[in-house]
Amino acid sequence: MVLFLRPNMANILLQVFITILYVIAAQLVIRLEGTSVFV
């Protein structure tokens, strides 16, 4: 695996990783606050 030889690939993987963490954090906050946010 030579993913780090291409800076563009590394940036894309980093953005995807940050996006996944953001989605997980958002879901945890929604679960803590309750489902009244979508109503």
JSON list of N, CA and C in Angstrom, two decimals:
[
{"chain": "A", "resi": 1, "resn": "MET", "atom": "N", "xyz": [0.84, -1.20, 0.00]},
{"chain": "A", "resi": 1, "resn": "MET", "atom": "CA", "xyz": [0.00, 0.00, 0.00]},
{"chain": "A", "resi": 1, "resn": "MET", "atom": "C", "xyz": [0.88, 1.25, 0.00]},
{"chain": "A", "resi": 2, "resn": "VAL", "atom": "N", "xyz": [0.81, 2.01, -1.07]},
{"chain": "A", "resi": 2, "resn": "VAL", "atom": "CA", "xyz": [1.61, 3.24, -1.16]},
{"chain": "A", "resi": 2, "resn": "VAL", "atom": "C", "xyz": [0.66, 4.44, -1.26]},
{"chain": "A", "resi": 3, "resn": "LEU", "atom": "N", "xyz": [-0.17, 4.59, -0.24]},
{"chain": "A", "resi": 3, "resn": "LEU", "atom": "CA", "xyz": [-1.16, 5.66, -0.25]},
{"chain": "A", "resi": 3, "resn": "LEU", "atom": "C", "xyz": [-0.54, 7.01, 0.10]},
{"chain": "A", "resi": 4, "resn": "PHE", "atom": "N", "xyz": [0.50, 6.99, 0.94]},
{"chain": "A", "resi": 4, "resn": "PHE", "atom": "CA", "xyz": [1.06, 8.24, 1.44]},
{"chain": "A", "resi": 4, "resn": "PHE", "atom": "C", "xyz": [2.03, 8.87, 0.45]},
{"chain": "A", "resi": 5, "resn": "LEU", "atom": "N", "xyz": [2.28, 8.21, -0.69]},
{"chain": "A", "resi": 5, "resn": "LEU", "atom": "CA", "xyz": [3.14, 8.80, -1.71]},
{"chain": "A", "resi": 5, "resn": "LEU", "atom": "C", "xyz": [2.38, 9.87, -2.49]},
{"chain": "A", "resi": 6, "resn": "ARG", "atom": "N", "xyz": [1.06, 9.84, -2.40]},
{"chain": "A", "resi": 6, "resn": "ARG", "atom": "CA", "xyz": [0.25, 10.84, -3.09]},
{"chain": "A", "resi": 6, "resn": "ARG", "atom": "C", "xyz": [-0.44, 11.73, -2.06]},
{"chain": "A", "resi": 7, "resn": "PRO", "atom": "N", "xyz": [-0.05, 12.99, -1.96]},
{"chain": "A", "resi": 7, "resn": "PRO", "atom": "CA", "xyz": [-0.64, 13.92, -0.97]},
{"chain": "A", "resi": 7, "resn": "PRO", "atom": "C", "xyz": [-2.15, 14.05, -1.14]},
{"chain": "A", "resi": 8, "resn": "ASN", "atom": "N", "xyz": [-2.62, 14.00, -2.38]},
{"chain": "A", "resi": 8, "resn": "ASN", "atom": "CA", "xyz": [-4.07, 14.15, -2.62]},
{"chain": "A", "resi": 8, "resn": "ASN", "atom": "C", "xyz": [-4.83, 13.00, -1.97]},
{"chain": "A", "resi": 9, "resn": "MET", "atom": "N", "xyz": [-4.32, 11.79, -2.11]},
{"chain": "A", "resi": 9, "resn": "MET", "atom": "CA", "xyz": [-4.97, 10.63, -1.50]},
{"chain": "A", "resi": 9, "resn": "MET", "atom": "C", "xyz": [-4.98, 10.76, 0.01]},
{"chain": "A", "resi": 10, "resn": "ALA", "atom": "N", "xyz": [-3.89, 11.23, 0.58]},
{"chain": "A", "resi": 10, "resn": "ALA", "atom": "CA", "xyz": [-3.80, 11.39, 2.03]},
{"chain": "A", "resi": 10, "resn": "ALA", "atom": "C", "xyz": [-4.82, 12.43, 2.51]},
{"chain": "A", "resi": 11, "resn": "ASN", "atom": "N", "xyz": [-4.96, 13.52, 1.76]},
{"chain": "A", "resi": 11, "resn": "ASN", "atom": "CA", "xyz": [-5.91, 14.56, 2.14]},
{"chain": "A", "resi": 11, "resn": "ASN", "atom": "C", "xyz": [-7.34, 14.04, 2.07]},
{"chain": "A", "resi": 12, "resn": "ILE", "atom": "N", "xyz": [-7.64, 13.25, 1.03]},
{"chain": "A", "resi": 12, "resn": "ILE", "atom": "CA", "xyz": [-8.98, 12.69, 0.89]},
{"chain": "A", "resi": 12, "resn": "ILE", "atom": "C", "xyz": [-9.29, 11.74, 2.04]},
{"chain": "A", "resi": 13, "resn": "LEU", "atom": "N", "xyz": [-8.33, 10.88, 2.36]},
{"chain": "A", "resi": 13, "resn": "LEU", "atom": "CA", "xyz": [-8.54, 9.94, 3.47]},
{"chain": "A", "resi": 13, "resn": "LEU", "atom": "C", "xyz": [-8.73, 10.68, 4.78]},
{"chain": "A", "resi": 14, "resn": "LEU", "atom": "N", "xyz": [-7.97, 11.77, 4.97]},
{"chain": "A", "resi": 14, "resn": "LEU", "atom": "CA", "xyz": [-8.09, 12.55, 6.20]},
{"chain": "A", "resi": 14, "resn": "LEU", "atom": "C", "xyz": [-9.46, 13.20, 6.28]},
{"chain": "A", "resi": 15, "resn": "GLN", "atom": "N", "xyz": [-9.94, 13.75, 5.17]},
{"chain": "A", "resi": 15, "resn": "GLN", "atom": "CA", "xyz": [-11.26, 14.39, 5.17]},
{"chain": "A", "resi": 15, "resn": "GLN", "atom": "C", "xyz": [-12.36, 13.38, 5.45]},
{"chain": "A", "resi": 16, "resn": "VAL", "atom": "N", "xyz": [-12.23, 12.18, 4.86]},
{"chain": "A", "resi": 16, "resn": "VAL", "atom": "CA", "xyz": [-13.24, 11.13, 5.09]},
{"chain": "A", "resi": 16, "resn": "VAL", "atom": "C", "xyz": [-13.23, 10.72, 6.56]},
{"chain": "A", "resi": 17, "resn": "PHE", "atom": "N", "xyz": [-12.04, 10.60, 7.15]},
{"chain": "A", "resi": 17, "resn": "PHE", "atom": "CA", "xyz": [-11.93, 10.20, 8.55]},
{"chain": "A", "resi": 17, "resn": "PHE", "atom": "C", "xyz": [-12.56, 11.24, 9.46]},
{"chain": "A", "resi": 18, "resn": "ILE", "atom": "N", "xyz": [-12.30, 12.53, 9.19]},
{"chain": "A", "resi": 18, "resn": "ILE", "atom": "CA", "xyz": [-12.87, 13.62, 9.98]},
{"chain": "A", "resi": 18, "resn": "ILE", "atom": "C", "xyz": [-14.39, 13.64, 9.82]},
{"chain": "A", "resi": 19, "resn": "THR", "atom": "N", "xyz": [-14.87, 13.39, 8.60]},
{"chain": "A", "resi": 19, "resn": "THR", "atom": "CA", "xyz": [-16.31, 13.38, 8.36]},
{"chain": "A", "resi": 19, "resn": "THR", "atom": "C", "xyz": [-16.99, 12.27, 9.15]},
{"chain": "A", "resi": 20, "resn": "ILE", "atom": "N", "xyz": [-16.37, 11.08, 9.17]},
{"chain": "A", "resi": 20, "resn": "ILE", "atom": "CA", "xyz": [-16.93, 9.96, 9.91]},
{"chain": "A", "resi": 20, "resn": "ILE", "atom": "C", "xyz": [-16.99, 10.28, 11.41]},
{"chain": "A", "resi": 21, "resn": "LEU", "atom": "N", "xyz": [-15.91, 10.88, 11.93]},
{"chain": "A", "resi": 21, "resn": "LEU", "atom": "CA", "xyz": [-15.90, 11.25, 13.35]},
{"chain": "A", "resi": 21, "resn": "LEU", "atom": "C", "xyz": [-16.99, 12.28, 13.64]},
{"chain": "A", "resi": 22, "resn": "TYR", "atom": "N", "xyz": [-17.21, 13.23, 12.71]},
{"chain": "A", "resi": 22, "resn": "TYR", "atom": "CA", "xyz": [-18.22, 14.27, 12.90]},
{"chain": "A", "resi": 22, "resn": "TYR", "atom": "C", "xyz": [-19.62, 13.66, 12.93]},
{"chain": "A", "resi": 23, "resn": "VAL", "atom": "N", "xyz": [-19.86, 12.69, 12.03]},
{"chain": "A", "resi": 23, "resn": "VAL", "atom": "CA", "xyz": [-21.17, 12.03, 11.98]},
{"chain": "A", "resi": 23, "resn": "VAL", "atom": "C", "xyz": [-21.43, 11.24, 13.26]},
{"chain": "A", "resi": 24, "resn": "ILE", "atom": "N", "xyz": [-20.41, 10.52, 13.73]},
{"chain": "A", "resi": 24, "resn": "ILE", "atom": "CA", "xyz": [-20.56, 9.74, 14.96]},
{"chain": "A", "resi": 24, "resn": "ILE", "atom": "C", "xyz": [-20.83, 10.66, 16.14]},
{"chain": "A", "resi": 25, "resn": "ALA", "atom": "N", "xyz": [-20.11, 11.77, 16.23]},
{"chain": "A", "resi": 25, "resn": "ALA", "atom": "CA", "xyz": [-20.31, 12.73, 17.32]},
{"chain": "A", "resi": 25, "resn": "ALA", "atom": "C", "xyz": [-21.71, 13.32, 17.25]},
{"chain": "A", "resi": 26, "resn": "ALA", "atom": "N", "xyz": [-22.18, 13.64, 16.05]},
{"chain": "A", "resi": 26, "resn": "ALA", "atom": "CA", "xyz": [-23.52, 14.21, 15.90]},
{"chain": "A", "resi": 26, "resn": "ALA", "atom": "C", "xyz": [-24.58, 13.21, 16.35]},
{"chain": "A", "resi": 27, "resn": "GLN", "atom": "N", "xyz": [-24.41, 11.94, 15.99]},
{"chain": "A", "resi": 27, "resn": "GLN", "atom": "CA", "xyz": [-25.37, 10.92, 16.39]},
{"chain": "A", "resi": 27, "resn": "GLN", "atom": "C", "xyz": [-25.38, 10.75, 17.90]},
{"chain": "A", "resi": 28, "resn": "LEU", "atom": "N", "xyz": [-24.22, 10.82, 18.54]},
{"chain": "A", "resi": 28, "resn": "LEU", "atom": "CA", "xyz": [-24.16, 10.69, 20.00]},
{"chain": "A", "resi": 28, "resn": "LEU", "atom": "C", "xyz": [-24.88, 11.86, 20.66]},
{"chain": "A", "resi": 29, "resn": "VAL", "atom": "N", "xyz": [-24.67, 13.07, 20.14]},
{"chain": "A", "resi": 29, "resn": "VAL", "atom": "CA", "xyz": [-25.34, 14.25, 20.71]},
{"chain": "A", "resi": 29, "resn": "VAL", "atom": "C", "xyz": [-26.84, 14.14, 20.54]},
{"chain": "A", "resi": 30, "resn": "ILE", "atom": "N", "xyz": [-27.28, 13.68, 19.37]},
{"chain": "A", "resi": 30, "resn": "ILE", "atom": "CA", "xyz": [-28.72, 13.53, 19.12]},
{"chain": "A", "resi": 30, "resn": "ILE", "atom": "C", "xyz": [-29.32, 12.50, 20.08]},
{"chain": "A", "resi": 31, "resn": "ARG", "atom": "N", "xyz": [-28.60, 11.41, 20.32]},
{"chain": "A", "resi": 31, "resn": "ARG", "atom": "CA", "xyz": [-29.11, 10.38, 21.23]},
{"chain": "A", "resi": 31, "resn": "ARG", "atom": "C", "xyz": [-29.18, 10.91, 22.66]},
{"chain": "A", "resi": 32, "resn": "LEU", "atom": "N", "xyz": [-28.23, 11.77, 23.04]},
{"chain": "A", "resi": 32, "resn": "LEU", "atom": "CA", "xyz": [-28.24, 12.33, 24.39]},
{"chain": "A", "resi": 32, "resn": "LEU", "atom": "C", "xyz": [-29.37, 13.34, 24.56]},
{"chain": "A", "resi": 33, "resn": "GLU", "atom": "N", "xyz": [-29.61, 14.14, 23.52]},
{"chain": "A", "resi": 33, "resn": "GLU", "atom": "CA", "xyz": [-30.63, 15.18, 23.62]},
{"chain": "A", "resi": 33, "resn": "GLU", "atom": "C", "xyz": [-32.03, 14.60, 23.41]},
{"chain": "A", "resi": 34, "resn": "GLY", "atom": "N", "xyz": [-32.13, 13.50, 22.69]},
{"chain": "A", "resi": 34, "resn": "GLY", "atom": "CA", "xyz": [-33.43, 12.91, 22.42]},
{"chain": "A", "resi": 34, "resn": "GLY", "atom": "C", "xyz": [-33.83, 13.13, 20.97]},
{"chain": "A", "resi": 35, "resn": "THR", "atom": "N", "xyz": [-34.94, 12.50, 20.57]},
{"chain": "A", "resi": 35, "resn": "THR", "atom": "CA", "xyz": [-35.37, 12.58, 19.17]},
{"chain": "A", "resi": 35, "resn": "THR", "atom": "C", "xyz": [-36.26, 13.78, 18.93]},
{"chain": "A", "resi": 36, "resn": "SER", "atom": "N", "xyz": [-36.40, 14.67, 19.91]},
{"chain": "A", "resi": 36, "resn": "SER", "atom": "CA", "xyz": [-37.28, 15.83, 19.77]},
{"chain": "A", "resi": 36, "resn": "SER", "atom": "C", "xyz": [-36.71, 16.84, 18.77]},
{"chain": "A", "resi": 37, "resn": "VAL", "atom": "N", "xyz": [-35.44, 16.65, 18.37]},
{"chain": "A", "resi": 37, "resn": "VAL", "atom": "CA", "xyz": [-34.80, 17.59, 17.45]},
{"chain": "A", "resi": 37, "resn": "VAL", "atom": "C", "xyz": [-35.43, 17.48, 16.07]},
{"chain": "A", "resi": 38, "resn": "PHE", "atom": "N", "xyz": [-35.85, 16.27, 15.68]},
{"chain": "A", "resi": 38, "resn": "PHE", "atom": "CA", "xyz": [-36.37, 16.07, 14.33]},
{"chain": "A", "resi": 38, "resn": "PHE", "atom": "C", "xyz": [-37.85, 16.40, 14.23]},
{"chain": "A", "resi": 39, "resn": "VAL", "atom": "N", "xyz": [-38.52, 16.55, 15.38]},
{"chain": "A", "resi": 39, "resn": "VAL", "atom": "CA", "xyz": [-39.96, 16.81, 15.37]},
{"chain": "A", "resi": 39, "resn": "VAL", "atom": "C", "xyz": [-40.23, 18.26, 15.03]}
]
